[in-house]
JSON list of C-alpha atoms in Angstrom, two decimals:
[
{"chain": "A", "resi": 211, "resn": "UNK", "atom": "CA", "xyz": [48.15, 186.70, 4.95]},
{"chain": "A", "resi": 212, "resn": "UNK", "atom": "CA", "xyz": [44.84, 186.36, 6.82]},
{"chain": "A", "resi": 213, "resn": "UNK", "atom": "CA", "xyz": [41.49, 186.83, 5.14]},
{"chain": "A", "resi": 214, "resn": "UNK", "atom": "CA", "xyz": [41.46, 185.27, 1.92]},
{"chain": "A", "resi": 215, "resn": "UNK", "atom": "CA", "xyz": [43.05, 187.56, -0.77]},
{"chain": "A", "resi": 216, "resn": "UNK", "atom": "CA", "xyz": [40.78, 186.12, -3.56]},
{"chain": "A", "resi": 217, "resn": "UNK", "atom": "CA", "xyz": [38.81, 189.50, -3.64]},
{"chain": "A", "resi": 218, "resn": "UNK", "atom": "CA", "xyz": [42.31, 191.23, -4.15]},
{"chain": "A", "resi": 219, "resn": "UNK", "atom": "CA", "xyz": [43.40, 188.96, -6.73]},
{"chain": "A", "resi": 220, "resn": "UNK", "atom": "CA", "xyz": [39.75, 189.53, -8.76]},
{"chain": "A", "resi": 221, "resn": "UNK", "atom": "CA", "xyz": [40.26, 193.28, -8.61]},
{"chain": "A", "resi": 222, "resn": "UNK", "atom": "CA", "xyz": [43.58, 193.08, -9.19]},
{"chain": "A", "resi": 223, "resn": "UNK", "atom": "CA", "xyz": [43.15, 190.66, -12.63]},
{"chain": "A", "resi": 224, "resn": "UNK", "atom": "CA", "xyz": [40.37, 193.30, -13.65]},
{"chain": "A", "resi": 225, "resn": "UNK", "atom": "CA", "xyz": [42.71, 196.15, -13.41]},
{"chain": "A", "resi": 226, "resn": "UNK", "atom": "CA", "xyz": [45.05, 194.64, -15.73]},
{"chain": "A", "resi": 227, "resn": "UNK", "atom": "CA", "xyz": [43.70, 195.91, -18.80]},
{"chain": "A", "resi": 228, "resn": "UNK", "atom": "CA", "xyz": [43.91, 199.10, -17.90]},
{"chain": "A", "resi": 229, "resn": "UNK", "atom": "CA", "xyz": [47.21, 199.31, -16.21]},
{"chain": "A", "resi": 230, "resn": "UNK", "atom": "CA", "xyz": [49.17, 197.05, -18.74]},
{"chain": "A", "resi": 231, "resn": "UNK", "atom": "CA", "xyz": [49.10, 199.46, -21.63]},
{"chain": "A", "resi": 232, "resn": "UNK", "atom": "CA", "xyz": [50.63, 202.08, -19.65]},
{"chain": "A", "resi": 233, "resn": "UNK", "atom": "CA", "xyz": [53.32, 199.78, -18.27]},
{"chain": "A", "resi": 234, "resn": "UNK", "atom": "CA", "xyz": [54.29, 198.47, -21.57]},
{"chain": "A", "resi": 235, "resn": "UNK", "atom": "CA", "xyz": [54.35, 202.16, -23.04]},
{"chain": "A", "resi": 236, "resn": "UNK", "atom": "CA", "xyz": [56.66, 202.90, -19.99]},
{"chain": "A", "resi": 237, "resn": "UNK", "atom": "CA", "xyz": [59.25, 200.13, -21.16]},
{"chain": "A", "resi": 238, "resn": "UNK", "atom": "CA", "xyz": [58.89, 200.75, -24.83]},
{"chain": "A", "resi": 239, "resn": "UNK", "atom": "CA", "xyz": [62.55, 202.38, -24.72]},
{"chain": "A", "resi": 240, "resn": "UNK", "atom": "CA", "xyz": [64.02, 199.56, -23.06]},
{"chain": "A", "resi": 241, "resn": "UNK", "atom": "CA", "xyz": [66.94, 197.32, -24.93]},
{"chain": "A", "resi": 242, "resn": "UNK", "atom": "CA", "xyz": [66.11, 194.24, -26.45]},
{"chain": "A", "resi": 243, "resn": "UNK", "atom": "CA", "xyz": [69.00, 192.19, -25.03]},
{"chain": "A", "resi": 244, "resn": "UNK", "atom": "CA", "xyz": [67.89, 191.30, -21.53]},
{"chain": "A", "resi": 245, "resn": "UNK", "atom": "CA", "xyz": [70.63, 188.92, -20.67]},
{"chain": "A", "resi": 246, "resn": "UNK", "atom": "CA", "xyz": [72.08, 190.10, -17.31]},
{"chain": "A", "resi": 247, "resn": "UNK", "atom": "CA", "xyz": [74.88, 189.07, -14.80]},
{"chain": "A", "resi": 248, "resn": "UNK", "atom": "CA", "xyz": [74.67, 187.25, -11.36]},
{"chain": "A", "resi": 249, "resn": "UNK", "atom": "CA", "xyz": [73.90, 189.93, -8.87]},
{"chain": "A", "resi": 250, "resn": "UNK", "atom": "CA", "xyz": [76.13, 190.33, -5.89]},
{"chain": "A", "resi": 251, "resn": "UNK", "atom": "CA", "xyz": [74.63, 189.73, -2.20]},
{"chain": "A", "resi": 252, "resn": "UNK", "atom": "CA", "xyz": [72.31, 192.30, -1.14]},
{"chain": "A", "resi": 253, "resn": "UNK", "atom": "CA", "xyz": [74.49, 194.84, 0.66]},
{"chain": "A", "resi": 254, "resn": "UNK", "atom": "CA", "xyz": [71.63, 196.06, 2.89]},
{"chain": "A", "resi": 255, "resn": "UNK", "atom": "CA", "xyz": [70.14, 193.55, 5.30]},
{"chain": "A", "resi": 256, "resn": "UNK", "atom": "CA", "xyz": [67.61, 193.49, 7.99]},
{"chain": "A", "resi": 257, "resn": "UNK", "atom": "CA", "xyz": [67.68, 192.87, 11.75]},
{"chain": "A", "resi": 258, "resn": "UNK", "atom": "CA", "xyz": [68.13, 188.98, 12.89]},
{"chain": "A", "resi": 259, "resn": "UNK", "atom": "CA", "xyz": [64.99, 187.38, 13.05]},
{"chain": "A", "resi": 260, "resn": "UNK", "atom": "CA", "xyz": [63.94, 185.36, 16.04]},
{"chain": "A", "resi": 261, "resn": "UNK", "atom": "CA", "xyz": [65.02, 181.45, 16.38]},
{"chain": "A", "resi": 262, "resn": "UNK", "atom": "CA", "xyz": [67.29, 182.09, 13.47]},
{"chain": "A", "resi": 263, "resn": "UNK", "atom": "CA", "xyz": [65.35, 183.21, 10.50]},
{"chain": "A", "resi": 264, "resn": "UNK", "atom": "CA", "xyz": [67.84, 184.92, 8.77]},
{"chain": "A", "resi": 265, "resn": "UNK", "atom": "CA", "xyz": [68.11, 188.51, 7.69]},
{"chain": "A", "resi": 266, "resn": "UNK", "atom": "CA", "xyz": [65.36, 190.34, 5.78]},
{"chain": "A", "resi": 267, "resn": "UNK", "atom": "CA", "xyz": [66.51, 192.92, 2.48]},
{"chain": "A", "resi": 268, "resn": "UNK", "atom": "CA", "xyz": [63.35, 194.40, 2.24]},
{"chain": "A", "resi": 269, "resn": "UNK", "atom": "CA", "xyz": [64.49, 197.49, -0.05]},
{"chain": "A", "resi": 270, "resn": "UNK", "atom": "CA", "xyz": [63.94, 196.71, -3.64]},
{"chain": "A", "resi": 271, "resn": "UNK", "atom": "CA", "xyz": [65.41, 200.01, -4.70]},
{"chain": "A", "resi": 272, "resn": "UNK", "atom": "CA", "xyz": [64.45, 203.45, -5.83]},
{"chain": "A", "resi": 273, "resn": "UNK", "atom": "CA", "xyz": [61.07, 204.62, -7.50]},
{"chain": "A", "resi": 274, "resn": "UNK", "atom": "CA", "xyz": [61.27, 204.26, -11.42]},
{"chain": "A", "resi": 275, "resn": "UNK", "atom": "CA", "xyz": [59.65, 202.36, -14.27]},
{"chain": "A", "resi": 276, "resn": "UNK", "atom": "CA", "xyz": [60.89, 199.01, -13.24]},
{"chain": "A", "resi": 277, "resn": "UNK", "atom": "CA", "xyz": [59.86, 199.57, -9.63]},
{"chain": "A", "resi": 278, "resn": "UNK", "atom": "CA", "xyz": [56.83, 197.38, -9.63]},
{"chain": "A", "resi": 279, "resn": "UNK", "atom": "CA", "xyz": [58.48, 194.82, -11.58]},
{"chain": "A", "resi": 280, "resn": "UNK", "atom": "CA", "xyz": [61.14, 194.58, -8.55]},
{"chain": "A", "resi": 281, "resn": "UNK", "atom": "CA", "xyz": [58.51, 195.01, -6.10]},
{"chain": "A", "resi": 282, "resn": "UNK", "atom": "CA", "xyz": [56.96, 191.70, -7.80]},
{"chain": "A", "resi": 283, "resn": "UNK", "atom": "CA", "xyz": [59.79, 189.55, -7.52]},
{"chain": "A", "resi": 284, "resn": "UNK", "atom": "CA", "xyz": [60.48, 190.52, -3.96]},
{"chain": "A", "resi": 285, "resn": "UNK", "atom": "CA", "xyz": [57.03, 189.96, -2.59]},
{"chain": "A", "resi": 286, "resn": "UNK", "atom": "CA", "xyz": [56.74, 186.53, -4.61]},
{"chain": "A", "resi": 287, "resn": "UNK", "atom": "CA", "xyz": [59.83, 185.28, -3.04]},
{"chain": "A", "resi": 288, "resn": "UNK", "atom": "CA", "xyz": [58.89, 186.73, 0.56]},
{"chain": "A", "resi": 289, "resn": "UNK", "atom": "CA", "xyz": [55.64, 185.00, 0.07]},
{"chain": "A", "resi": 290, "resn": "UNK", "atom": "CA", "xyz": [57.20, 181.62, -1.07]},
{"chain": "A", "resi": 291, "resn": "UNK", "atom": "CA", "xyz": [59.23, 181.79, 2.25]},
{"chain": "A", "resi": 292, "resn": "UNK", "atom": "CA", "xyz": [56.04, 182.34, 4.31]},
{"chain": "A", "resi": 293, "resn": "UNK", "atom": "CA", "xyz": [54.40, 178.94, 2.21]},
{"chain": "A", "resi": 294, "resn": "UNK", "atom": "CA", "xyz": [57.58, 177.15, 3.39]},
{"chain": "A", "resi": 295, "resn": "UNK", "atom": "CA", "xyz": [57.58, 177.97, 6.72]},
{"chain": "A", "resi": 296, "resn": "UNK", "atom": "CA", "xyz": [53.76, 176.85, 7.19]},
{"chain": "A", "resi": 297, "resn": "UNK", "atom": "CA", "xyz": [54.49, 173.54, 5.81]},
{"chain": "A", "resi": 298, "resn": "UNK", "atom": "CA", "xyz": [55.92, 173.06, 9.26]},
{"chain": "A", "resi": 299, "resn": "UNK", "atom": "CA", "xyz": [53.11, 173.17, 11.13]},
{"chain": "A", "resi": 300, "resn": "UNK", "atom": "CA", "xyz": [50.41, 171.81, 9.04]},
{"chain": "A", "resi": 301, "resn": "UNK", "atom": "CA", "xyz": [49.76, 168.70, 11.27]},
{"chain": "A", "resi": 302, "resn": "UNK", "atom": "CA", "xyz": [49.63, 171.14, 14.71]},
{"chain": "A", "resi": 303, "resn": "UNK", "atom": "CA", "xyz": [46.70, 171.40, 16.52]},
{"chain": "A", "resi": 304, "resn": "UNK", "atom": "CA", "xyz": [46.47, 173.45, 19.94]},
{"chain": "A", "resi": 305, "resn": "UNK", "atom": "CA", "xyz": [46.51, 176.77, 19.64]},
{"chain": "A", "resi": 306, "resn": "UNK", "atom": "CA", "xyz": [45.12, 176.59, 16.10]},
{"chain": "A", "resi": 307, "resn": "UNK", "atom": "CA", "xyz": [48.95, 176.89, 14.84]},
{"chain": "A", "resi": 308, "resn": "UNK", "atom": "CA", "xyz": [48.41, 174.16, 11.87]},
{"chain": "A", "resi": 309, "resn": "UNK", "atom": "CA", "xyz": [45.13, 176.13, 10.85]},
{"chain": "A", "resi": 310, "resn": "UNK", "atom": "CA", "xyz": [46.60, 179.27, 10.75]},
{"chain": "A", "resi": 311, "resn": "UNK", "atom": "CA", "xyz": [49.36, 178.00, 8.61]},
{"chain": "A", "resi": 312, "resn": "UNK", "atom": "CA", "xyz": [47.06, 176.56, 6.33]},
{"chain": "A", "resi": 313, "resn": "UNK", "atom": "CA", "xyz": [45.25, 179.61, 5.95]},
{"chain": "A", "resi": 314, "resn": "UNK", "atom": "CA", "xyz": [48.53, 181.37, 5.42]},
{"chain": "A", "resi": 315, "resn": "UNK", "atom": "CA", "xyz": [49.48, 179.04, 2.77]},
{"chain": "A", "resi": 316, "resn": "UNK", "atom": "CA", "xyz": [46.52, 179.26, 0.85]},
{"chain": "A", "resi": 317, "resn": "UNK", "atom": "CA", "xyz": [46.14, 183.11, 1.02]},
{"chain": "A", "resi": 318, "resn": "UNK", "atom": "CA", "xyz": [49.89, 183.72, 0.00]},
{"chain": "A", "resi": 319, "resn": "UNK", "atom": "CA", "xyz": [49.64, 180.99, -3.04]},
{"chain": "A", "resi": 320, "resn": "UNK", "atom": "CA", "xyz": [46.69, 183.14, -4.49]},
{"chain": "A", "resi": 321, "resn": "UNK", "atom": "CA", "xyz": [48.84, 186.03, -4.10]},
{"chain": "A", "resi": 322, "resn": "UNK", "atom": "CA", "xyz": [52.09, 184.68, -5.68]},
{"chain": "A", "resi": 323, "resn": "UNK", "atom": "CA", "xyz": [49.49, 183.57, -8.73]},
{"chain": "A", "resi": 324, "resn": "UNK", "atom": "CA", "xyz": [47.99, 187.20, -9.25]},
{"chain": "A", "resi": 325, "resn": "UNK", "atom": "CA", "xyz": [51.47, 188.63, -8.82]},
{"chain": "A", "resi": 326, "resn": "UNK", "atom": "CA", "xyz": [52.56, 186.16, -11.51]},
{"chain": "A", "resi": 327, "resn": "UNK", "atom": "CA", "xyz": [49.95, 187.47, -13.91]},
{"chain": "A", "resi": 328, "resn": "UNK", "atom": "CA", "xyz": [50.27, 191.03, -13.16]},
{"chain": "A", "resi": 329, "resn": "UNK", "atom": "CA", "xyz": [54.31, 190.81, -13.96]},
{"chain": "A", "resi": 330, "resn": "UNK", "atom": "CA", "xyz": [53.41, 189.07, -17.20]},
{"chain": "A", "resi": 331, "resn": "UNK", "atom": "CA", "xyz": [50.99, 191.73, -18.16]},
{"chain": "A", "resi": 332, "resn": "UNK", "atom": "CA", "xyz": [53.03, 194.59, -17.16]},
{"chain": "A", "resi": 333, "resn": "UNK", "atom": "CA", "xyz": [56.43, 193.65, -18.05]},
{"chain": "A", "resi": 334, "resn": "UNK", "atom": "CA", "xyz": [56.12, 191.30, -20.99]},
{"chain": "A", "resi": 335, "resn": "UNK", "atom": "CA", "xyz": [59.71, 191.87, -22.20]},
{"chain": "A", "resi": 336, "resn": "UNK", "atom": "CA", "xyz": [61.01, 190.93, -18.45]},
{"chain": "A", "resi": 337, "resn": "UNK", "atom": "CA", "xyz": [63.30, 187.83, -18.12]},
{"chain": "A", "resi": 338, "resn": "UNK", "atom": "CA", "xyz": [61.27, 185.06, -16.65]},
{"chain": "A", "resi": 339, "resn": "UNK", "atom": "CA", "xyz": [63.80, 185.00, -13.54]},
{"chain": "A", "resi": 340, "resn": "UNK", "atom": "CA", "xyz": [63.58, 187.34, -10.83]},
{"chain": "A", "resi": 341, "resn": "UNK", "atom": "CA", "xyz": [65.22, 190.45, -10.81]},
{"chain": "A", "resi": 342, "resn": "UNK", "atom": "CA", "xyz": [66.89, 193.05, -8.68]},
{"chain": "A", "resi": 343, "resn": "UNK", "atom": "CA", "xyz": [68.26, 196.42, -9.42]},
{"chain": "A", "resi": 344, "resn": "UNK", "atom": "CA", "xyz": [72.01, 196.17, -10.31]},
{"chain": "A", "resi": 345, "resn": "UNK", "atom": "CA", "xyz": [74.59, 198.23, -8.53]},
{"chain": "A", "resi": 346, "resn": "UNK", "atom": "CA", "xyz": [74.63, 201.52, -10.17]},
{"chain": "A", "resi": 347, "resn": "UNK", "atom": "CA", "xyz": [71.69, 200.35, -12.53]},
{"chain": "A", "resi": 348, "resn": "UNK", "atom": "CA", "xyz": [69.01, 202.71, -14.01]},
{"chain": "A", "resi": 349, "resn": "UNK", "atom": "CA", "xyz": [65.93, 202.17, -12.19]},
{"chain": "A", "resi": 350, "resn": "UNK", "atom": "CA", "xyz": [63.61, 203.14, -15.50]},
{"chain": "A", "resi": 351, "resn": "UNK", "atom": "CA", "xyz": [65.60, 200.75, -17.58]},
{"chain": "A", "resi": 352, "resn": "UNK", "atom": "CA", "xyz": [65.16, 196.69, -17.82]},
{"chain": "A", "resi": 353, "resn": "UNK", "atom": "CA", "xyz": [68.95, 196.97, -18.87]},
{"chain": "A", "resi": 354, "resn": "UNK", "atom": "CA", "xyz": [69.78, 198.15, -15.23]},
{"chain": "A", "resi": 355, "resn": "UNK", "atom": "CA", "xyz": [68.26, 194.98, -13.66]},
{"chain": "A", "resi": 356, "resn": "UNK", "atom": "CA", "xyz": [70.01, 191.65, -12.89]},
{"chain": "A", "resi": 357, "resn": "UNK", "atom": "CA", "xyz": [69.18, 188.48, -11.75]},
{"chain": "A", "resi": 358, "resn": "UNK", "atom": "CA", "xyz": [68.39, 187.91, -8.19]},
{"chain": "A", "resi": 359, "resn": "UNK", "atom": "CA", "xyz": [71.30, 186.18, -6.49]},
{"chain": "A", "resi": 360, "resn": "UNK", "atom": "CA", "xyz": [70.65, 183.20, -4.11]},
{"chain": "A", "resi": 361, "resn": "UNK", "atom": "CA", "xyz": [71.49, 185.31, -1.12]},
{"chain": "A", "resi": 362, "resn": "UNK", "atom": "CA", "xyz": [68.75, 187.79, -2.08]},
{"chain": "A", "resi": 363, "resn": "UNK", "atom": "CA", "xyz": [66.37, 185.19, -2.49]},
{"chain": "A", "resi": 364, "resn": "UNK", "atom": "CA", "xyz": [67.25, 183.75, 1.13]},
{"chain": "A", "resi": 365, "resn": "UNK", "atom": "CA", "xyz": [66.78, 187.19, 2.67]},
{"chain": "A", "resi": 366, "resn": "UNK", "atom": "CA", "xyz": [63.61, 187.73, 0.90]},
{"chain": "A", "resi": 367, "resn": "UNK", "atom": "CA", "xyz": [62.18, 184.27, 2.09]},
{"chain": "A", "resi": 368, "resn": "UNK", "atom": "CA", "xyz": [63.44, 184.62, 5.61]},
{"chain": "A", "resi": 369, "resn": "UNK", "atom": "CA", "xyz": [63.35, 180.62, 6.57]},
{"chain": "A", "resi": 370, "resn": "UNK", "atom": "CA", "xyz": [67.00, 180.47, 8.19]},
{"chain": "A", "resi": 371, "resn": "UNK", "atom": "CA", "xyz": [67.86, 177.07, 9.55]},
{"chain": "A", "resi": 372, "resn": "UNK", "atom": "CA", "xyz": [64.56, 175.58, 10.05]},
{"chain": "A", "resi": 373, "resn": "UNK", "atom": "CA", "xyz": [63.07, 174.15, 13.14]},
{"chain": "A", "resi": 374, "resn": "UNK", "atom": "CA", "xyz": [63.41, 171.37, 15.08]},
{"chain": "A", "resi": 375, "resn": "UNK", "atom": "CA", "xyz": [60.16, 169.11, 15.82]},
{"chain": "A", "resi": 376, "resn": "UNK", "atom": "CA", "xyz": [60.32, 170.35, 19.31]},
{"chain": "A", "resi": 377, "resn": "UNK", "atom": "CA", "xyz": [60.69, 173.98, 18.63]},
{"chain": "A", "resi": 378, "resn": "UNK", "atom": "CA", "xyz": [58.60, 174.13, 15.59]},
{"chain": "A", "resi": 379, "resn": "UNK", "atom": "CA", "xyz": [55.60, 176.06, 17.13]},
{"chain": "A", "resi": 380, "resn": "UNK", "atom": "CA", "xyz": [57.38, 178.72, 18.63]},
{"chain": "A", "resi": 381, "resn": "UNK", "atom": "CA", "xyz": [60.02, 179.09, 15.50]},
{"chain": "A", "resi": 382, "resn": "UNK", "atom": "CA", "xyz": [56.73, 179.29, 13.22]},
{"chain": "A", "resi": 383, "resn": "UNK", "atom": "CA", "xyz": [55.23, 182.11, 15.32]},
{"chain": "A", "resi": 384, "resn": "UNK", "atom": "CA", "xyz": [58.06, 184.19, 16.13]},
{"chain": "A", "resi": 385, "resn": "UNK", "atom": "CA", "xyz": [59.53, 183.53, 12.50]},
{"chain": "A", "resi": 386, "resn": "UNK", "atom": "CA", "xyz": [56.01, 184.69, 10.97]},
{"chain": "A", "resi": 387, "resn": "UNK", "atom": "CA", "xyz": [55.49, 187.36, 13.04]},
{"chain": "A", "resi": 388, "resn": "UNK", "atom": "CA", "xyz": [59.16, 188.77, 11.77]},
{"chain": "A", "resi": 389, "resn": "UNK", "atom": "CA", "xyz": [58.18, 187.59, 8.07]},
{"chain": "A", "resi": 390, "resn": "UNK", "atom": "CA", "xyz": [54.98, 189.52, 8.48]},
{"chain": "A", "resi": 391, "resn": "UNK", "atom": "CA", "xyz": [57.12, 192.52, 9.75]},
{"chain": "A", "resi": 392, "resn": "UNK", "atom": "CA", "xyz": [59.26, 192.53, 6.56]},
{"chain": "A", "resi": 393, "resn": "UNK", "atom": "CA", "xyz": [55.84, 192.32, 4.29]},
{"chain": "A", "resi": 394, "resn": "UNK", "atom": "CA", "xyz": [54.73, 195.58, 6.17]},
{"chain": "A", "resi": 395, "resn": "UNK", "atom": "CA", "xyz": [58.04, 197.25, 5.25]},
{"chain": "A", "resi": 396, "resn": "UNK", "atom": "CA", "xyz": [57.73, 196.50, 1.63]},
{"chain": "A", "resi": 397, "resn": "UNK", "atom": "CA", "xyz": [54.09, 197.48, 1.61]},
{"chain": "A", "resi": 398, "resn": "UNK", "atom": "CA", "xyz": [55.10, 200.98, 3.01]},
{"chain": "A", "resi": 399, "resn": "UNK", "atom": "CA", "xyz": [57.70, 201.14, 0.66]},
{"chain": "A", "resi": 400, "resn": "UNK", "atom": "CA", "xyz": [55.33, 200.20, -2.31]},
{"chain": "A", "resi": 401, "resn": "UNK", "atom": "CA", "xyz": [53.17, 203.00, -1.15]},
{"chain": "A", "resi": 402, "resn": "UNK", "atom": "CA", "xyz": [55.88, 205.46, -1.00]},
{"chain": "A", "resi": 403, "resn": "UNK", "atom": "CA", "xyz": [57.55, 204.51, -4.66]},
{"chain": "A", "resi": 404, "resn": "UNK", "atom": "CA", "xyz": [54.67, 203.01, -6.89]},
{"chain": "A", "resi": 405, "resn": "UNK", "atom": "CA", "xyz": [52.10, 205.11, -8.91]},
{"chain": "A", "resi": 406, "resn": "UNK", "atom": "CA", "xyz": [50.35, 201.87, -10.08]},
{"chain": "A", "resi": 407, "resn": "UNK", "atom": "CA", "xyz": [46.42, 201.77, -8.60]},
{"chain": "A", "resi": 408, "resn": "UNK", "atom": "CA", "xyz": [46.86, 197.79, -8.40]},
{"chain": "A", "resi": 409, "resn": "UNK", "atom": "CA", "xyz": [50.29, 197.47, -6.43]},
{"chain": "A", "resi": 410, "resn": "UNK", "atom": "CA", "xyz": [48.97, 200.48, -4.16]},
{"chain": "A", "resi": 411, "resn": "UNK", "atom": "CA", "xyz": [45.83, 198.35, -3.37]},
{"chain": "A", "resi": 412, "resn": "UNK", "atom": "CA", "xyz": [47.92, 195.42, -2.96]},
{"chain": "A", "resi": 413, "resn": "UNK", "atom": "CA", "xyz": [49.73, 197.10, -0.42]},
{"chain": "A", "resi": 414, "resn": "UNK", "atom": "CA", "xyz": [47.16, 198.34, 1.65]},
{"chain": "A", "resi": 415, "resn": "UNK", "atom": "CA", "xyz": [45.89, 195.07, 1.70]},
{"chain": "A", "resi": 416, "resn": "UNK", "atom": "CA", "xyz": [49.00, 193.39, 2.93]},
{"chain": "A", "resi": 417, "resn": "UNK", "atom": "CA", "xyz": [49.18, 195.78, 5.87]},
{"chain": "A", "resi": 418, "resn": "UNK", "atom": "CA", "xyz": [45.32, 195.60, 6.68]},
{"chain": "A", "resi": 419, "resn": "UNK", "atom": "CA", "xyz": [45.65, 191.69, 6.94]},
{"chain": "A", "resi": 420, "resn": "UNK", "atom": "CA", "xyz": [48.92, 191.34, 8.25]},
{"chain": "A", "resi": 421, "resn": "UNK", "atom": "CA", "xyz": [48.77, 193.59, 11.23]},
{"chain": "A", "resi": 422, "resn": "UNK", "atom": "CA", "xyz": [45.74, 191.59, 12.18]},
{"chain": "A", "resi": 423, "resn": "UNK", "atom": "CA", "xyz": [47.76, 188.55, 11.88]},
{"chain": "A", "resi": 424, "resn": "UNK", "atom": "CA", "xyz": [50.34, 189.77, 13.91]},
{"chain": "A", "resi": 425, "resn": "UNK", "atom": "CA", "xyz": [47.96, 190.33, 16.88]},
{"chain": "A", "resi": 426, "resn": "UNK", "atom": "CA", "xyz": [46.95, 186.81, 16.52]},
{"chain": "A", "resi": 427, "resn": "UNK", "atom": "CA", "xyz": [50.50, 185.61, 16.47]},
{"chain": "A", "resi": 428, "resn": "UNK", "atom": "CA", "xyz": [51.22, 187.41, 19.58]},
{"chain": "A", "resi": 429, "resn": "UNK", "atom": "CA", "xyz": [48.04, 185.79, 21.10]},
{"chain": "A", "resi": 430, "resn": "UNK", "atom": "CA", "xyz": [49.28, 182.42, 20.19]},
{"chain": "A", "resi": 431, "resn": "UNK", "atom": "CA", "xyz": [52.79, 183.24, 21.56]},
{"chain": "A", "resi": 432, "resn": "UNK", "atom": "CA", "xyz": [51.27, 184.43, 24.92]},
{"chain": "A", "resi": 433, "resn": "UNK", "atom": "CA", "xyz": [49.47, 180.80, 25.00]},
{"chain": "A", "resi": 434, "resn": "UNK", "atom": "CA", "xyz": [53.23, 179.25, 24.87]},
{"chain": "A", "resi": 435, "resn": "UNK", "atom": "CA", "xyz": [54.15, 181.83, 27.70]},
{"chain": "A", "resi": 436, "resn": "UNK", "atom": "CA", "xyz": [55.96, 184.16, 25.71]},
{"chain": "A", "resi": 437, "resn": "UNK", "atom": "CA", "xyz": [55.15, 187.88, 25.78]},
{"chain": "A", "resi": 438, "resn": "UNK", "atom": "CA", "xyz": [58.52, 189.35, 24.75]},
{"chain": "A", "resi": 439, "resn": "UNK", "atom": "CA", "xyz": [58.95, 193.21, 23.87]},
{"chain": "A", "resi": 440, "resn": "UNK", "atom": "CA", "xyz": [60.13, 192.58, 20.64]},
{"chain": "A", "resi": 441, "resn": "UNK", "atom": "CA", "xyz": [57.01, 191.26, 19.41]},
{"chain": "A", "resi": 442, "resn": "UNK", "atom": "CA", "xyz": [55.51, 194.85, 19.20]},
{"chain": "A", "resi": 443, "resn": "UNK", "atom": "CA", "xyz": [58.41, 196.49, 17.24]},
{"chain": "A", "resi": 444, "resn": "UNK", "atom": "CA", "xyz": [56.28, 196.42, 14.09]},
{"chain": "A", "resi": 445, "resn": "UNK", "atom": "CA", "xyz": [53.09, 198.29, 15.62]},
{"chain": "A", "resi": 446, "resn": "UNK", "atom": "CA", "xyz": [54.56, 201.58, 14.00]},
{"chain": "A", "resi": 447, "resn": "UNK", "atom": "CA", "xyz": [53.98, 199.73, 10.65]},
{"chain": "A", "resi": 448, "resn": "UNK", "atom": "CA", "xyz": [50.32, 198.97, 11.45]},
{"chain": "A", "resi": 449, "resn": "UNK", "atom": "CA", "xyz": [49.17, 202.56, 10.31]},
{"chain": "A", "resi": 450, "resn": "UNK", "atom": "CA", "xyz": [48.01, 203.27, 6.62]}
]
């Protein structure tokens, strides 16, 4: 995400003392046994990303007491994909691709750390592994969750098959545009379903930062001579 998220991180950490008691109270009715079976692959998937970045399953399920947990786990995996993608271009100079990759890596690593702290404070009884809603599971109960499958993790990360040395600039720019589009979808989903003020503030920050970065990605693609109509397919998600 462009523009360092350190401010959002500090705001979110300051909100923990206020939000965590309510979240813990929400979950007091959950069962003590949180052992969960492996999940089946996500049944829904997004559009194929440019240059084989895979499918993006952005929907983490309905609102409920576990929504913020599912959102955080999904977004952490999504951000992890952005870190891995950025590492392919760290040494590239013009047209600023390497610098952009390092900015994305730094900012999203900060956000991963923040989301990990929120998760521990709000859902202390949750399993340590990333979770998803089980088929037919209760969205208000930890017992309705299951371990996120490898297929779901890969869909969130949107890494695909990876680039060659020759195509890695366009692979990164087009792939990150698709990746940011997935984050916009997740952020709007959180605004529609979450009542947590920290999550909602974070979702708004995602929309503001990543719409600006999508515009920059399109500018860099234009330098490469690429001005495809599909680069604008997420514009409707720029609004707040």
